[in-house]
Short mmCIF file of C-alpha atoms in Angstrom, two decimals:
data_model
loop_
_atom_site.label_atom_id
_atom_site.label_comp_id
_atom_site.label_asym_id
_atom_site.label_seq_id
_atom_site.Cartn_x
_atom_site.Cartn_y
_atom_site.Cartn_z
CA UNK A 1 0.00 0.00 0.00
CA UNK A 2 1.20 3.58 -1.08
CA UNK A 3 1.92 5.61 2.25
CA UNK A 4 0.71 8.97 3.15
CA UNK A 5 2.78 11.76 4.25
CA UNK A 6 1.29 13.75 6.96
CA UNK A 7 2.60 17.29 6.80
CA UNK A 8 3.02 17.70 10.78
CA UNK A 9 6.68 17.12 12.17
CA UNK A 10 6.31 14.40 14.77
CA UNK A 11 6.58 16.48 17.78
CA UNK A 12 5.59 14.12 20.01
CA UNK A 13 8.06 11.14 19.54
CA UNK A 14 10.67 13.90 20.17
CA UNK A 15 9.30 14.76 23.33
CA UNK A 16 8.92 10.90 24.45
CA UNK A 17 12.30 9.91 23.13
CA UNK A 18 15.29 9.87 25.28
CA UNK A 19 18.33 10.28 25.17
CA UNK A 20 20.70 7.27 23.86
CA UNK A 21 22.58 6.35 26.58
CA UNK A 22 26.35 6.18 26.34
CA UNK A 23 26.14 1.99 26.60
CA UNK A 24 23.77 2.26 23.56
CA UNK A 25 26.09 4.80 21.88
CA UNK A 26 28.72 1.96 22.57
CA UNK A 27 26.80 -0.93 20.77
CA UNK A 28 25.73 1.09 17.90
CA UNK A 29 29.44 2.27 17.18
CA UNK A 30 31.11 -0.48 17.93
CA UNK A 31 33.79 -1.96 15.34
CA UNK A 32 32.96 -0.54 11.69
CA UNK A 33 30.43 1.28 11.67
CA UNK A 34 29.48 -0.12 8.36
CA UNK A 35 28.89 -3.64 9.12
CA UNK A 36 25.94 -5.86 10.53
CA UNK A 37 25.82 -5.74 14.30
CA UNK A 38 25.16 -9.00 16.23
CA UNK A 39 22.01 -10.41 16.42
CA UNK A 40 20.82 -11.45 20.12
CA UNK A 41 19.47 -15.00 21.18
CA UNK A 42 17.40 -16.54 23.49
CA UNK A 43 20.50 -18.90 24.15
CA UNK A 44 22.27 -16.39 25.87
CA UNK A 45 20.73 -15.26 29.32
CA UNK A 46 21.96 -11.20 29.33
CA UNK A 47 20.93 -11.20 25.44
CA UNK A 48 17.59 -12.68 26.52
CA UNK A 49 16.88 -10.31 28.98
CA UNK A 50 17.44 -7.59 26.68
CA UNK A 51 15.26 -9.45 23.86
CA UNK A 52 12.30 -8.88 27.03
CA UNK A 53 12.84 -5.84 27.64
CA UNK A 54 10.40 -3.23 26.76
CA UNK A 55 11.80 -0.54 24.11
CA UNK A 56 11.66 3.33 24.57
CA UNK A 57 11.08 5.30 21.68
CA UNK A 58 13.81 6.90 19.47
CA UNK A 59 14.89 10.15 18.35
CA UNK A 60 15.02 10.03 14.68
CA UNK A 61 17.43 13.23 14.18
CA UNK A 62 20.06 11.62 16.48
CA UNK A 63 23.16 11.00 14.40
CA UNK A 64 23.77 7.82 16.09
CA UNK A 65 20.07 6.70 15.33
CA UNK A 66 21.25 6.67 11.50
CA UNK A 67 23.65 4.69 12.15
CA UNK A 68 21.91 2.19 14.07
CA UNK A 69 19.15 2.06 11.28
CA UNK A 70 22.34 1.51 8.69
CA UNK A 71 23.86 -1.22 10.91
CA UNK A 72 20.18 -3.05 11.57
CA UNK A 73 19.78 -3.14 7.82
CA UNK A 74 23.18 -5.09 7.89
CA UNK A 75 22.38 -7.34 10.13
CA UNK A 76 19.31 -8.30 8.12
CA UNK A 77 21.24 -8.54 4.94
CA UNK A 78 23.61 -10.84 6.74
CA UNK A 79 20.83 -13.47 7.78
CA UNK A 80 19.87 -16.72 5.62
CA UNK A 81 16.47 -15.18 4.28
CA UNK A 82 15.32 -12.89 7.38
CA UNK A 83 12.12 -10.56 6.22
CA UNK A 84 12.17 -8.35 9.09
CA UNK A 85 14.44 -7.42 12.48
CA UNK A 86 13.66 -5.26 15.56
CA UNK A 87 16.39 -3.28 17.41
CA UNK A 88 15.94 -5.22 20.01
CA UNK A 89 17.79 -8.05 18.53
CA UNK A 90 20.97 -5.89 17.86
CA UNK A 91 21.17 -5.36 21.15
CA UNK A 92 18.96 -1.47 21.36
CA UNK A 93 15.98 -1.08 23.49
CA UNK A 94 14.23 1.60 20.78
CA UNK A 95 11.67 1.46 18.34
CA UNK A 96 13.20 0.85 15.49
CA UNK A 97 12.21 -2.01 12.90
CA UNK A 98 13.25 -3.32 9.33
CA UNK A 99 10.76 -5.06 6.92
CA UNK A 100 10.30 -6.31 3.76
CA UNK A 101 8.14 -5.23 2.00
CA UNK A 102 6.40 -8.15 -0.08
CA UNK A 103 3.45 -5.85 -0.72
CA UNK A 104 5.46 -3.40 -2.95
CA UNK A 105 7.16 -4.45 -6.14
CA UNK A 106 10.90 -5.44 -6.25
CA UNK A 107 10.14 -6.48 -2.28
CA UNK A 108 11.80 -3.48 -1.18
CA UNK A 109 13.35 -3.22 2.59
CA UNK A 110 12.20 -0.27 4.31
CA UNK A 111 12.99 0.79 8.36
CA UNK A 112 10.39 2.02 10.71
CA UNK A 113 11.12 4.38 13.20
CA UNK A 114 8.57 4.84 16.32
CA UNK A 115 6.22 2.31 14.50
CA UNK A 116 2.26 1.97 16.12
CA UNK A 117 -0.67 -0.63 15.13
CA UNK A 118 -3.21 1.80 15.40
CA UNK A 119 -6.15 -0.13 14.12
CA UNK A 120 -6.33 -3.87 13.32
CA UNK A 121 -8.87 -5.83 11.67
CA UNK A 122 -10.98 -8.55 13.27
CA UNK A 123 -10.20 -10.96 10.60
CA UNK A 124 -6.99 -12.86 10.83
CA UNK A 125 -5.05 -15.16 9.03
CA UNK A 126 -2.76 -18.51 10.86
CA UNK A 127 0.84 -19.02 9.50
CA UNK A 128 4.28 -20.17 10.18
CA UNK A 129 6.63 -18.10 11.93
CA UNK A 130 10.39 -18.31 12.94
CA UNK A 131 12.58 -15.60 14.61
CA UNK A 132 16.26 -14.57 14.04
CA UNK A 133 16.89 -15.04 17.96
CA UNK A 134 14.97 -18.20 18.62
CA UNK A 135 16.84 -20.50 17.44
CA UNK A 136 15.48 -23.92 15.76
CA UNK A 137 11.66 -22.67 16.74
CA UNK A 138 8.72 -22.55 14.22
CA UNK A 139 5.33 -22.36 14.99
CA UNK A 140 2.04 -21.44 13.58
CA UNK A 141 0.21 -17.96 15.23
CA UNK A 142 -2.88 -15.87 14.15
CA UNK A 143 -1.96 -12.41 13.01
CA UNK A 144 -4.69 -9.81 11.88
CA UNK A 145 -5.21 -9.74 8.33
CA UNK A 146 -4.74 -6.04 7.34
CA UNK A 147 -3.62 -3.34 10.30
CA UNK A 148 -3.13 0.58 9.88
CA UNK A 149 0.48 1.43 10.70
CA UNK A 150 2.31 4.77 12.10
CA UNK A 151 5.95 5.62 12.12
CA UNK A 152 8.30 8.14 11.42
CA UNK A 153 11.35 8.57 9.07
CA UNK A 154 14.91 9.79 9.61
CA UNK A 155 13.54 13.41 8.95
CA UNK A 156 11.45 13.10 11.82
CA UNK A 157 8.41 13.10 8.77
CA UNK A 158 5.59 10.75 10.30
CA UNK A 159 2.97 8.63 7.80
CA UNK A 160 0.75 6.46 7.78
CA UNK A 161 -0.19 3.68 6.13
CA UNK A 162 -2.54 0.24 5.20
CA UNK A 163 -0.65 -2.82 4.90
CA UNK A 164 -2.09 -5.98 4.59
CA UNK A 165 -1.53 -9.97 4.03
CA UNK A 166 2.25 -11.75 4.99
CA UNK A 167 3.44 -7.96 5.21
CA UNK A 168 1.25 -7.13 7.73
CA UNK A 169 2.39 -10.42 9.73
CA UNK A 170 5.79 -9.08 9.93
CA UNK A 171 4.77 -5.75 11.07
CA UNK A 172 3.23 -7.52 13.90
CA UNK A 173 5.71 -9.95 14.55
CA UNK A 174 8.42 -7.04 14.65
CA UNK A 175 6.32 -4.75 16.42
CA UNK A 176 5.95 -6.99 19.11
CA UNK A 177 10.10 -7.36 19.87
CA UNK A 178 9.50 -3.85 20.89
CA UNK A 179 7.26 -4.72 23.50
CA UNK A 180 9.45 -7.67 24.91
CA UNK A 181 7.14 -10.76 23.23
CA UNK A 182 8.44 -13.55 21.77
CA UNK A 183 6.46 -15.83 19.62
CA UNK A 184 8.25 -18.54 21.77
CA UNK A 185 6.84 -16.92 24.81
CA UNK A 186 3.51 -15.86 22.99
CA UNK A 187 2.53 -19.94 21.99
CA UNK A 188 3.15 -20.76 25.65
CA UNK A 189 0.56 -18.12 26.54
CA UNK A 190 -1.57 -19.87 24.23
CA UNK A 191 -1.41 -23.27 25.10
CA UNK A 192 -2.21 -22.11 28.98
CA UNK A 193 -5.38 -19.97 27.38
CA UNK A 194 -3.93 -16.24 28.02
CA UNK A 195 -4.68 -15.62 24.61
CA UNK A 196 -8.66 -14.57 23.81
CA UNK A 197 -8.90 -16.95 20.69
CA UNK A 198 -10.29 -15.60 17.50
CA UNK A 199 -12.37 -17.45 14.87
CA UNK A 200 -10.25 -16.39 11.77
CA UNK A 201 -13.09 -16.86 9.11
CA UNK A 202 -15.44 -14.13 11.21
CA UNK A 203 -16.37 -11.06 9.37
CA UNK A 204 -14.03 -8.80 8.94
CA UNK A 205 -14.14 -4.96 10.46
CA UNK A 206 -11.88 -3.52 7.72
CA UNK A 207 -14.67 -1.49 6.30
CA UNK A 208 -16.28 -0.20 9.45
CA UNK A 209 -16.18 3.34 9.98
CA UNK A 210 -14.22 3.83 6.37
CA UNK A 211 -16.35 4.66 3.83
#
């Protein structure tokens, strides 16, 4: 789906962002610069923790916010057929995200800074899932069907968007890094009944309220 540009400066993911602090300056500029950071896992206890941790938002005209962005797209690159990484996994507590983009032609990969699910539809599809940092886990999870997506850019520009099918499934799945949930964590949920479930063949609420 095309995006829309909304011609307000995101004023208030500057005032919610703070700082970097000078051990996230650290892992962001560590070695060159120009190269993939490390990507956490589970495996590792202090890299776990950090993978649960719940992400602050980011400032997007930091310098050293840039960079990170750069870097995640490295470490993306760098995996065996990764769609989509969270900063999270590189070590950053921020909202940052990486996605491809199988809705757009060429399957471009685009970052997301300060990303928000604002609306979600009521339909949803099940499908396999895997994560960078879980190693040898794949399961099957229920993602909404089409969700309506904010986020600024590097310019501090914010949009807004409609993205639906498998793109919208890695929004979600990326999304949720910054909230500390792993899908590993999320089907244990399930299997104890934390999770509401959904039928996914109900009528959808994609055209409520948007005519």
């Amino acid at each position: 789906m095309k995006k829309i540009p909304i011609l307000l400066i995101f004023f208030t993911g500057f005032f919610n962002a703070q700082k970097l602090t000078s051990s996230e300056v650290s892992i962001i500029n560590q070695g060159d610069v120009n190269t993939a950071l490390p990507i956490y896992q589970t495996t590792d206890n202090n890299q776990h923790q950090t993978l649960l941790n719940i992400s602050s938002e980011a400032d997007p005209l930091d310098p050293n916010t840039a960079v990170l962005v750069k870097r995640m797209k490295e470490s993306l690159l760098s995996t065996d057929g990764g769609v989509g990484i969270a900063a999270p996994q590189v070590g950053i507590n921020r909202k940052i995200i990486w996605v491809q983009r199988f809705d757009k032609e060429g399957t471009p990969l685009e970052y997301f800074i300060n990303p928000v699910i604002v609306w979600r539809s009521d339909l949803q599809n099940l499908g396999p899932e895997g994560d960078l940092s879980i190693p040898d886990f794949r399961d099957q999870f229920y993602r909404s069907k089409v969700i309506q997506l904010e986020y600024v850019d590097l310019k501090g520009q914010k949009y807004s968007e409609i993205v639906e099918g498998f793109t919208a499934v890695i929004f979600q799945h990326e999304i949720d890094h910054l909230f500390g949930i792993l899908i590993s964590d999320k089907k244990e949920k399930e299997k104890n009944d934390s999770y509401k479930k959904v039928d996914a063949y109900q009528k959808s609420d994609v055209n409520k309220d948007r005519r």
